Coordinates of N, CA and C in Angstrom, one line a residue:
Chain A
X1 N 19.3 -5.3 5.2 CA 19.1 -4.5 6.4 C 17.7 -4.7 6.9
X2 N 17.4 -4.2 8.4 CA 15.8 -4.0 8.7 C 15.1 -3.4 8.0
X3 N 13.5 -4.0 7.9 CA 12.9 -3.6 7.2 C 12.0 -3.0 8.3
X4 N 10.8 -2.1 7.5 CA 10.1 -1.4 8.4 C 9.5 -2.3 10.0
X5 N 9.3 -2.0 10.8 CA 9.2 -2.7 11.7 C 7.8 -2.3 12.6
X6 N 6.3 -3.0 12.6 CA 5.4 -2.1 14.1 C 5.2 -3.1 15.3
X7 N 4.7 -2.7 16.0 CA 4.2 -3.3 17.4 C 2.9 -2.3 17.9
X8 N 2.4 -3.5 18.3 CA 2.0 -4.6 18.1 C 1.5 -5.5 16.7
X9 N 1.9 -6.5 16.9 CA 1.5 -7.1 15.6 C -0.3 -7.4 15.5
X10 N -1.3 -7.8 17.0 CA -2.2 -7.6 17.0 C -2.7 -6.9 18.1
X11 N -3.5 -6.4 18.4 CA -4.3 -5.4 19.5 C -5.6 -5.8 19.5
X12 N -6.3 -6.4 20.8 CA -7.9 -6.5 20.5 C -8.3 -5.4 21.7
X13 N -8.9 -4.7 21.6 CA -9.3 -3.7 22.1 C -10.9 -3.5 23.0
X14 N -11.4 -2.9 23.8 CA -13.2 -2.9 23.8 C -13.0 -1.7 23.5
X15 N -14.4 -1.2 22.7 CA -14.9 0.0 22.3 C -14.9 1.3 23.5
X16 N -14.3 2.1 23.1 CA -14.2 3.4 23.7 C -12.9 3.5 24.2
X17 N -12.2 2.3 24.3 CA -10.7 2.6 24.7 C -9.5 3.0 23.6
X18 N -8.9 3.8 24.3 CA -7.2 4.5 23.4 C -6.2 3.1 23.0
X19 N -5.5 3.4 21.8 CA -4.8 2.3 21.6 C -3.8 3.5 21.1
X20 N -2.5 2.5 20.7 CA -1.3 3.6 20.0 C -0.7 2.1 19.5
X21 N -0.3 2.6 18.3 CA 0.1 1.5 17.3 C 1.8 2.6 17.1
X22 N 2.5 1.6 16.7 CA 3.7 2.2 16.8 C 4.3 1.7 15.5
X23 N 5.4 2.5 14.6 CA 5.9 2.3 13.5 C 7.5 2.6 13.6
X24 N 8.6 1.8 13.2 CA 9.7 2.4 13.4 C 10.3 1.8 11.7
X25 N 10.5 3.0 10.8 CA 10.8 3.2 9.6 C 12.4 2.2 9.1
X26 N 12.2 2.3 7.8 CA 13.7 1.6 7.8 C 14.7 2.9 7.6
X27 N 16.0 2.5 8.2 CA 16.9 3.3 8.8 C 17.3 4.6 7.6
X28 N 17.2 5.5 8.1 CA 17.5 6.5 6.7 C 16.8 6.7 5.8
X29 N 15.5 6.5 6.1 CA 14.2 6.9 5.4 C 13.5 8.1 6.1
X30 N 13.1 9.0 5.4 CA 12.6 10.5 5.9 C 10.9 10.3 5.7
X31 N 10.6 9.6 4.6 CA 9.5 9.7 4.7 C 8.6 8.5 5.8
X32 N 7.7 8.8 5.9 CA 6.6 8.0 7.1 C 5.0 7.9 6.3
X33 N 4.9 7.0 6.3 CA 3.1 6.9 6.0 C 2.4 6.1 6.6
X34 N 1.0 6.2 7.1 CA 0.3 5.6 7.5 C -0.8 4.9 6.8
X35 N -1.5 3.6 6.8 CA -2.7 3.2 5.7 C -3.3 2.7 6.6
X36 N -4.1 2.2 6.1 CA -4.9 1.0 7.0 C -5.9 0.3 5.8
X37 N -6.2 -0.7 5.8 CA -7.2 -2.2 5.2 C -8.0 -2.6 6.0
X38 N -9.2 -2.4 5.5 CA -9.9 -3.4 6.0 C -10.6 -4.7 5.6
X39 N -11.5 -5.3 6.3 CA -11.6 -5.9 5.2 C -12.8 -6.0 4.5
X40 N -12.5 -6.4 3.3 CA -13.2 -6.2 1.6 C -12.8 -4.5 1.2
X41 N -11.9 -4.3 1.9 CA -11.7 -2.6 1.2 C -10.2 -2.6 0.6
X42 N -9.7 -2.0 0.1 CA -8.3 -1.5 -0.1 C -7.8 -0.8 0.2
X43 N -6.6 -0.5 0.3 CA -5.7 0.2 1.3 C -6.1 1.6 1.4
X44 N -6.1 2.1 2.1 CA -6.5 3.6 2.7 C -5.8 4.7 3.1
X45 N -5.0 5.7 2.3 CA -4.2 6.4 3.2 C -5.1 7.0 4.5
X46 N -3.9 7.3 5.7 CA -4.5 8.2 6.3 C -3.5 9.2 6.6
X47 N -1.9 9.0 7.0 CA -1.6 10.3 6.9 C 0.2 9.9 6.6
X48 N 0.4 10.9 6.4 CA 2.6 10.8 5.5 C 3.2 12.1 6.3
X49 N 4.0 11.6 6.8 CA 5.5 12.3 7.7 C 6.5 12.6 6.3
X50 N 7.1 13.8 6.5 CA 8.3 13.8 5.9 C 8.9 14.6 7.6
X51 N 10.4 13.7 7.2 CA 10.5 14.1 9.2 C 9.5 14.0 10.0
X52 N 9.5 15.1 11.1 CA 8.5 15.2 11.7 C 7.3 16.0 11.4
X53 N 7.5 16.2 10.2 CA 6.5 16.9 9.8 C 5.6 16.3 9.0
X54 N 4.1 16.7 9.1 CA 2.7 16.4 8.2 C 2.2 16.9 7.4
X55 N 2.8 16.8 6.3 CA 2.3 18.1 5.6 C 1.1 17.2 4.8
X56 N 0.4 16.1 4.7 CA -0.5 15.2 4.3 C -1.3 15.1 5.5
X57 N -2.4 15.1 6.3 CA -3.1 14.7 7.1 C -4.7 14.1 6.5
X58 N -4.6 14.0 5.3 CA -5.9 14.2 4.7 C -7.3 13.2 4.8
X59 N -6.4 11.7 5.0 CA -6.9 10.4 5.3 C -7.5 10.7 6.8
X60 N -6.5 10.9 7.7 CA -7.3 10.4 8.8 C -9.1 10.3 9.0
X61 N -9.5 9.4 9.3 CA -10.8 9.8 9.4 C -11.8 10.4 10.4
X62 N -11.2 10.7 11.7 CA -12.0 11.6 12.0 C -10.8 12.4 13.2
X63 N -11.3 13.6 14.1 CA -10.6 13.7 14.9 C -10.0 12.9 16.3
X64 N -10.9 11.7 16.4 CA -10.4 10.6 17.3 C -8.9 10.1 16.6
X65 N -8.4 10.5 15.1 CA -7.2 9.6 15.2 C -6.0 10.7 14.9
X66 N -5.2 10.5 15.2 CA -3.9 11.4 15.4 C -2.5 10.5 15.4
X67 N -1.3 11.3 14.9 CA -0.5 10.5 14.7 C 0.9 11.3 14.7
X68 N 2.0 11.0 15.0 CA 3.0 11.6 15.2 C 3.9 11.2 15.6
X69 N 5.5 11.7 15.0 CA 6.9 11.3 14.7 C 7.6 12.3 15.2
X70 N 8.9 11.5 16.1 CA 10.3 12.1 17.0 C 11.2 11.9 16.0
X71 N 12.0 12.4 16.3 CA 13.3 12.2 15.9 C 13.6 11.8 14.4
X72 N 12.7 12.5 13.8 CA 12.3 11.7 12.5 C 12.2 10.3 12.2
X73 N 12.4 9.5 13.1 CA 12.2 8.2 13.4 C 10.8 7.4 13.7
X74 N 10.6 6.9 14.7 CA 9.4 6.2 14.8 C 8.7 7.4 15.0
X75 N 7.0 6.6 14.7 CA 5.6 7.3 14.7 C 5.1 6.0 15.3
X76 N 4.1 7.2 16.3 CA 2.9 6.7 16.8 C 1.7 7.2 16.3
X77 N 0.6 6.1 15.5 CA -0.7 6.2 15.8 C -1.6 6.1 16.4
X78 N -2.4 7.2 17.6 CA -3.1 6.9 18.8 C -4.6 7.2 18.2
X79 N -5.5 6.4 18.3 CA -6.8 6.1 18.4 C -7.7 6.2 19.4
X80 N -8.4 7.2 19.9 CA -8.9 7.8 21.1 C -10.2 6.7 20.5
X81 N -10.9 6.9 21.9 CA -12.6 6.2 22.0 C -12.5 5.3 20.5
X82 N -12.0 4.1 20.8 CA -12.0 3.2 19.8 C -13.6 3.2 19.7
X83 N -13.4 2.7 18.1 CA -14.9 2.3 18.1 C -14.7 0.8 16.9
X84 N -16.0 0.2 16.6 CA -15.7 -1.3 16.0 C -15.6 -0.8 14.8
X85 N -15.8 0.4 13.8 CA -15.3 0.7 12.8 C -13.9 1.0 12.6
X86 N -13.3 0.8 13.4 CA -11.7 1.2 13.3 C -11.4 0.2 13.4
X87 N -11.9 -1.4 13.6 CA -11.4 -2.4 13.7 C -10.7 -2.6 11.6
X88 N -9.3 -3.5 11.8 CA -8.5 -3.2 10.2 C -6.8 -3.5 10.6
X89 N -6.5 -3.3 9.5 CA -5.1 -4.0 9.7 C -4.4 -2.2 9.2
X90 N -3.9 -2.0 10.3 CA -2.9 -0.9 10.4 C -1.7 -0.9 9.7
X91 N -1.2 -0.2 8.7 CA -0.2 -0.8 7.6 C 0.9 0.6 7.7
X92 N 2.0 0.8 8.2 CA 3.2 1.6 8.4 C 3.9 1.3 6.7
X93 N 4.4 2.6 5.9 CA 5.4 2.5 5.2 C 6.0 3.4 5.5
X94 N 7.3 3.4 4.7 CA 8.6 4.2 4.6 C 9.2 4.3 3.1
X95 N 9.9 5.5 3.0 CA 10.1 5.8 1.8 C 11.6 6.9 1.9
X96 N 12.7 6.4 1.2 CA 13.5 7.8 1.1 C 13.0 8.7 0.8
X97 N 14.1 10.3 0.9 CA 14.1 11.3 0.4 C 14.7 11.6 -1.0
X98 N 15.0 10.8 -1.4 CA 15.6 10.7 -2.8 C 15.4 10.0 -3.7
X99 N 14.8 9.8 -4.5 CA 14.2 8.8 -5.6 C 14.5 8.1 -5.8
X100 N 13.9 6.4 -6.1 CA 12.7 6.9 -6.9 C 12.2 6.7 -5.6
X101 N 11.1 7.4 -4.4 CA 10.3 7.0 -3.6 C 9.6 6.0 -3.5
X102 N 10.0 4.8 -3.6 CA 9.0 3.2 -3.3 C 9.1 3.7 -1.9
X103 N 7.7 3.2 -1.4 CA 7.3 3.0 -0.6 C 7.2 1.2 -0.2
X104 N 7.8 0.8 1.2 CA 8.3 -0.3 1.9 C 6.8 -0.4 3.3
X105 N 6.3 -1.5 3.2 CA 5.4 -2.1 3.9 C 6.1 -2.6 5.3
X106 N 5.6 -2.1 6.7 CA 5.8 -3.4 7.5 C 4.7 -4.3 7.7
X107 N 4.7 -5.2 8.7 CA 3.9 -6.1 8.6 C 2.4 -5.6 8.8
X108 N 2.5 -4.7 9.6 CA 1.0 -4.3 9.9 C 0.5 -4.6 11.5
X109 N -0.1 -4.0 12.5 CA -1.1 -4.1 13.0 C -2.3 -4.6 12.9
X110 N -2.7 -5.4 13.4 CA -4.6 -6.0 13.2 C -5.2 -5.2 14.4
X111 N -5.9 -4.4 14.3 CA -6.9 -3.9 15.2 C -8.0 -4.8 15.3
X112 N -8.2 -5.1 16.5 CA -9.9 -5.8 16.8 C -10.7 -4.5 18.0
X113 N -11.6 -4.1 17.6 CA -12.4 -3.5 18.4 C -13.6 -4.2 18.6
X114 N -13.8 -4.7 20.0 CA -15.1 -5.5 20.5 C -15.7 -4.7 21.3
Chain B
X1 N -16.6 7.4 -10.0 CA -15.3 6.7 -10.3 C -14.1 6.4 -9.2
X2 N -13.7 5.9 -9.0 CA -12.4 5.1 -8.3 C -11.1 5.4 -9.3
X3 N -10.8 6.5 -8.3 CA -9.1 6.6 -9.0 C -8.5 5.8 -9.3
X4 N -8.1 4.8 -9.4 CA -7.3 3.5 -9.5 C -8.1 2.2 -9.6
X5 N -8.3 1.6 -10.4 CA -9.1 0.8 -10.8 C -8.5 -0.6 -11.3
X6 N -9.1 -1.3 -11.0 CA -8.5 -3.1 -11.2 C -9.6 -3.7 -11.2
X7 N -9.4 -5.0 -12.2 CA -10.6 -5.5 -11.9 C -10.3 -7.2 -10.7
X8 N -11.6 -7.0 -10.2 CA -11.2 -7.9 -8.6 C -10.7 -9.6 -8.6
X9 N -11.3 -9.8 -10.3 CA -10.5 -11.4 -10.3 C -11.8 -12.5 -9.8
X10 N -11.5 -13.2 -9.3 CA -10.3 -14.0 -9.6 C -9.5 -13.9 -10.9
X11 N -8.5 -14.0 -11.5 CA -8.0 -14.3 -12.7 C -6.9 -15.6 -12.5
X12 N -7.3 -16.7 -13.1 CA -7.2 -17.9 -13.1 C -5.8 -18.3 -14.3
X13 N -4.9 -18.7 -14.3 CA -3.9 -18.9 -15.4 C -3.3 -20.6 -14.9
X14 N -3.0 -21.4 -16.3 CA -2.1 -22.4 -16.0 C -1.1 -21.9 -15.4
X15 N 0.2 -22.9 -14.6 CA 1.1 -23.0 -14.4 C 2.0 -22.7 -15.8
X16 N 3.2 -22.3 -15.9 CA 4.1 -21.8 -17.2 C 3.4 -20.3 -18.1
X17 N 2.3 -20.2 -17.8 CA 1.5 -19.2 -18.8 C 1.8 -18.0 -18.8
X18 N 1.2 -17.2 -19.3 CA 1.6 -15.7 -18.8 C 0.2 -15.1 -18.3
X19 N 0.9 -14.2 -17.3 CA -0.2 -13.7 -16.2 C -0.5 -12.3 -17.0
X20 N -1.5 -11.6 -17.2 CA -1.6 -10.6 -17.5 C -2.8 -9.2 -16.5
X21 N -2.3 -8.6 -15.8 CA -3.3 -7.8 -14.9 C -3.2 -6.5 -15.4
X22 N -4.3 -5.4 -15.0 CA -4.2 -4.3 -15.4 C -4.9 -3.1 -14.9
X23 N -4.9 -2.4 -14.7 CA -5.0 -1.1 -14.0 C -5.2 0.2 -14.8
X24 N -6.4 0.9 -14.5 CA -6.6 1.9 -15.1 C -6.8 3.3 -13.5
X25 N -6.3 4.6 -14.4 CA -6.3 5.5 -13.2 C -6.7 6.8 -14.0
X26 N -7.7 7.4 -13.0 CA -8.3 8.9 -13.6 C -7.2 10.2 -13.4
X27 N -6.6 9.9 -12.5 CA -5.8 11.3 -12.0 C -4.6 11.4 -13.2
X28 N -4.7 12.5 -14.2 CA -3.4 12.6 -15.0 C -2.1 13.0 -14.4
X29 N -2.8 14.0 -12.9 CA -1.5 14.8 -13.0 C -0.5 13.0 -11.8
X30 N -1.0 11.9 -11.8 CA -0.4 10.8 -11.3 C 0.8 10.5 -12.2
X31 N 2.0 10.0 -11.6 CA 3.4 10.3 -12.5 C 4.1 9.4 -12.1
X32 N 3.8 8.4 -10.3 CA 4.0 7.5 -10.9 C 3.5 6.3 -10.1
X33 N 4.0 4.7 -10.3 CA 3.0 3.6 -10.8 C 3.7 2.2 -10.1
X34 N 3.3 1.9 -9.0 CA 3.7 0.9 -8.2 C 3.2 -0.5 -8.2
X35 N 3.3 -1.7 -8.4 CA 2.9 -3.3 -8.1 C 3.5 -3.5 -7.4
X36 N 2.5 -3.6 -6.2 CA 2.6 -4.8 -5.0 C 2.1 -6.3 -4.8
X37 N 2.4 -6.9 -4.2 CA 1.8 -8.5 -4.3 C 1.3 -8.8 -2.9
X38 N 0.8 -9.4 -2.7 CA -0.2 -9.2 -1.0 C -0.4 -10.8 -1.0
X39 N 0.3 -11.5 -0.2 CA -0.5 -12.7 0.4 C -1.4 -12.6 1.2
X40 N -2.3 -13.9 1.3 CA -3.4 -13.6 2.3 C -2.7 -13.6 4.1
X41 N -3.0 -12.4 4.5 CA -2.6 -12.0 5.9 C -0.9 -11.9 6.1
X42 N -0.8 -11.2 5.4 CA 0.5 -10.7 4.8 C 0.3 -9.0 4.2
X43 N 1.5 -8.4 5.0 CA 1.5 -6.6 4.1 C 2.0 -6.8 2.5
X44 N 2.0 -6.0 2.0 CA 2.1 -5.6 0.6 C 3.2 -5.5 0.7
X45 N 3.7 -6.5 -0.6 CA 5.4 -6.6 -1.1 C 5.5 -6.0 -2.1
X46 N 6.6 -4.7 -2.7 CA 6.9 -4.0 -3.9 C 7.7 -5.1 -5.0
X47 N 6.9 -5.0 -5.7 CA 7.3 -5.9 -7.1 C 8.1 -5.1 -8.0
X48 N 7.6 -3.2 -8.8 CA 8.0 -3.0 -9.5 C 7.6 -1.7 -9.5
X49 N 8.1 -0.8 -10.2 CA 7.6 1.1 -10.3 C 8.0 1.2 -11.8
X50 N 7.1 1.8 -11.9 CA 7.6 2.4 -13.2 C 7.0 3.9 -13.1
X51 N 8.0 4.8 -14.0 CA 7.6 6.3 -13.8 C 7.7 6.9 -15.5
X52 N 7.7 5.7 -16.2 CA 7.9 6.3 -17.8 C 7.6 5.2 -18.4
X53 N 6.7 6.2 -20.3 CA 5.1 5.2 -21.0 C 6.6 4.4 -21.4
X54 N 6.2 3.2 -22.0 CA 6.6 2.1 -22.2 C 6.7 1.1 -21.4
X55 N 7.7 0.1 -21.4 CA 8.0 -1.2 -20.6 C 9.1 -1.6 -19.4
X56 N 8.8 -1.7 -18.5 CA 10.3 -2.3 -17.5 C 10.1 -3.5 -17.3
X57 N 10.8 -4.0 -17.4 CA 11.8 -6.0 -17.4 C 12.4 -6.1 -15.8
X58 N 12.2 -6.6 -15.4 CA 12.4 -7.6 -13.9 C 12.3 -8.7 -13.8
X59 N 13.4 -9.5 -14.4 CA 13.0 -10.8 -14.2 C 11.8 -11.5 -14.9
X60 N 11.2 -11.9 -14.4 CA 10.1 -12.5 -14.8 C 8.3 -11.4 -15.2
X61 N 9.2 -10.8 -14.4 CA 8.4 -8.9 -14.9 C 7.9 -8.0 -15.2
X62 N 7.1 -8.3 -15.8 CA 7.0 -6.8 -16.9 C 6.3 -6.2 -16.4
X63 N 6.2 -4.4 -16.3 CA 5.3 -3.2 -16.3 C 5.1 -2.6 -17.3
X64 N 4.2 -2.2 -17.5 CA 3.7 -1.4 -18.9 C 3.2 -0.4 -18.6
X65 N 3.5 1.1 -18.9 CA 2.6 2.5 -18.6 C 2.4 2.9 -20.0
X66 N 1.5 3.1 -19.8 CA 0.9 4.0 -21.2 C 0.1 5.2 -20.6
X67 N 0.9 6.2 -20.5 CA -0.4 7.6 -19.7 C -1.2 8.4 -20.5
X68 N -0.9 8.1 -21.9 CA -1.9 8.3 -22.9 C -3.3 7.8 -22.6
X69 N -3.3 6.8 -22.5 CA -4.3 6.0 -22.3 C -5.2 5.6 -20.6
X70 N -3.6 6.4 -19.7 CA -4.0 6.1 -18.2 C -4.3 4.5 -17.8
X71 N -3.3 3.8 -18.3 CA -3.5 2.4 -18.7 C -2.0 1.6 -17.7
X72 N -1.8 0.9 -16.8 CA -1.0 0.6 -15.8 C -1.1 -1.1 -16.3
X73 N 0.0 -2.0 -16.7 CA -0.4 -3.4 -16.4 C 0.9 -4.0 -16.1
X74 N 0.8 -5.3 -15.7 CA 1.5 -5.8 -15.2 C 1.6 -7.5 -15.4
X75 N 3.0 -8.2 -16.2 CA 2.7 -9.4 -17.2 C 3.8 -10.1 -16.5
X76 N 3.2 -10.8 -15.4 CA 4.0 -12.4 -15.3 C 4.2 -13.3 -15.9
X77 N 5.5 -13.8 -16.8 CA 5.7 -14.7 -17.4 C 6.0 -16.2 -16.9
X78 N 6.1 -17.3 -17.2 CA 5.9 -18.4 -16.5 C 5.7 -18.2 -15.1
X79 N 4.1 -17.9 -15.5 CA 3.6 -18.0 -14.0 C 3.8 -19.2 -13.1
X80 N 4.2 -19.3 -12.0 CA 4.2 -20.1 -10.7 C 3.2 -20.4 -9.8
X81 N 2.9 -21.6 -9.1 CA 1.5 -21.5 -8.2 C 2.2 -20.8 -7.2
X82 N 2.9 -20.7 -6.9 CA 3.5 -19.2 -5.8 C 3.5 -17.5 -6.3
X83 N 3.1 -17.6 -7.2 CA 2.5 -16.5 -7.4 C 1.1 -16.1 -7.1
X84 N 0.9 -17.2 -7.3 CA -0.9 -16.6 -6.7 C -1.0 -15.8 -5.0
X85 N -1.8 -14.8 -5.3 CA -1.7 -13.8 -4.6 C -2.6 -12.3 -4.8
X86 N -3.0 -11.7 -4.1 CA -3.6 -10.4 -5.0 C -2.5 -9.3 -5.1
X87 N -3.0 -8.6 -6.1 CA -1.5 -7.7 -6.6 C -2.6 -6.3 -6.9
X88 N -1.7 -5.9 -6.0 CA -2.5 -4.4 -6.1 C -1.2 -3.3 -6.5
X89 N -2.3 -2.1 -7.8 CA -1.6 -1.3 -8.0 C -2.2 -0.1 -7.7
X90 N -0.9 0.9 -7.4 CA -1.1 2.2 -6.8 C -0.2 3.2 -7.7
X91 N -1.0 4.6 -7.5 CA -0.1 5.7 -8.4 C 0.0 6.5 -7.3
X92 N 0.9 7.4 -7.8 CA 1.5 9.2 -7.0 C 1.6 9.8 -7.4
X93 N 1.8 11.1 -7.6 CA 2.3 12.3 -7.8 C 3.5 12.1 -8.2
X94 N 4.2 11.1 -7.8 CA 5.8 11.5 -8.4 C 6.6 12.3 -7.0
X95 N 7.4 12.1 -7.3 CA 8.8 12.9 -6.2 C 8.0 12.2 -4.7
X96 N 8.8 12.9 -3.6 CA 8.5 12.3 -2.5 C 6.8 13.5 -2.0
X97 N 6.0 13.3 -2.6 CA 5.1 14.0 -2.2 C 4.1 13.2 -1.3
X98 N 4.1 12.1 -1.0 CA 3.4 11.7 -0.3 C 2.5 10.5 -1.1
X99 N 1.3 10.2 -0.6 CA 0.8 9.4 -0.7 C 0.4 8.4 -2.0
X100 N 0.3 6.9 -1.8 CA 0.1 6.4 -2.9 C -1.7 5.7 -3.0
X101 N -2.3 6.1 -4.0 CA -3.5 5.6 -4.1 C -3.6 3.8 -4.7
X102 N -4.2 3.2 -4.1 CA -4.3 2.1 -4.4 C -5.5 1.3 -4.8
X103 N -5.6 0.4 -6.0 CA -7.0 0.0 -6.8 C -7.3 -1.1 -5.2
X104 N -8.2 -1.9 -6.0 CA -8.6 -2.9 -4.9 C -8.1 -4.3 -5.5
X105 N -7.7 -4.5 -6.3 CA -6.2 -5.3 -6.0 C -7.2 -6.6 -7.3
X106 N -6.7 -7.2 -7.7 CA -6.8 -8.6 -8.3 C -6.1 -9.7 -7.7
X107 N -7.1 -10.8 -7.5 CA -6.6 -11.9 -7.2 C -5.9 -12.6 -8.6
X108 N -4.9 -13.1 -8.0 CA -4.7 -14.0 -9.3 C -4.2 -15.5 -8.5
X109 N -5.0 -17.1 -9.6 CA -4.6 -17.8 -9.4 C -3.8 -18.7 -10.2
X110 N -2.8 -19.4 -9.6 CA -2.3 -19.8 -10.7 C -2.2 -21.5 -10.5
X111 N -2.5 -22.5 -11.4 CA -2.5 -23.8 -10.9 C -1.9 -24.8 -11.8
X112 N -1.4 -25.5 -11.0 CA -0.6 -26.4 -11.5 C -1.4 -27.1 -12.5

């Protein structure tokens, strides 16, 4: 079947502009998470949907980033006043509600902020 | 300390040999224990979970938990130069609670 799926695959951006990265889960998965990599770092949570709900916000790193899911389905991550530290590879997973919870990778987002 | 710990590698093995990587993690109440495999500019591929101390077999596979020890590893047997790759491991909480913490991964090479 489909696997997790985002768009855009790259975004280059100038500093201070909004972006929204989009994630659409594999079909019949409740859970949603968001990460991001950059590079020389390792993966980063920043926040996990169960439905539309967040009951994890804890990653995000500051109030410029915000994020949020319809229909229990796709989530958008919107990035207000980009700045060149948010430049990184945006990483969407998904996860049933029933065990054992693996979490499923899509390809990712590359953020460039110039 | 770094919850999740790996050491960064390179780790270098013949072709046929066995791969051996390993992962240490501070959080006890962590329950359970993921290997991913990451090409370069490539997302992270799920290789294996394990959620109980002893061994799981996959093929070519092995995971090993020991939460005694907070000890995570992970043993490729006739390693492949297509295996080379960094392989990062991550723990949870267990159940669908959310998030997975992840080491900073080990390169491993493997050569013909």
């Amino acid at each position: 079947g489909a696997g997790v799926s985002q768009s855009p695959s790259n975004k280059v951006t100038e500093k201070g502009k909004d972006v929204e990265l989009r994630c659409d889960p594999i079909s019949g998965h409740t859970a949603l998470y968001w990460y991001r990599q950059s590079l020389g770092q390792g993966l980063e949570f920043l926040i996990y949907f169960q439905g539309n709900s967040a009951p994890d916000k804890s990653g995000l790193p500051s109030d410029r980033f915000s994020a949020e899911r319809t229909g229990g389905s796709v989530s958008t991550l919107t990035i207000q006043r980009t700045q060149q530290e948010d430049s990184a590879v945006y990483l969407c997973a998904s996860s049933s509600s029933n065990g054992p919870y693996e979490q499923y990778f899509g390809p990712g987002t590359r953020l460039t902020v110039t | 300390q770094k919850e999740v710990e790996q050491n960064s590698g390179p780790l270098s093995v013949p072709e046929g040999a066995i791969a051996s990587l390993n992962c240490t993690y501070s959080d006890r109440g962590s329950q359970s224990f993921f290997w991913y495999r990451q090409y370069s500019g490539k997302s992270p591929e799920l290789i294996m979970f394990i959620y109980s101390n002893g061994d799981k077999e996959d093929g070519r596979f092995t995971a090993q938990l020991n939460k005694a020890s907070q000890y995570v590893s992970l043993l490729i047997r006739d390693s492949q130069p297509s295996d080379s790759a960094t392989y990062l491991c991550a723990g949870g909480r267990g159940s669908n609670t959310g998030k997975l913490i992840f080491g900073q991964g080990t390169t491993l090479q493997v050569k013909p």
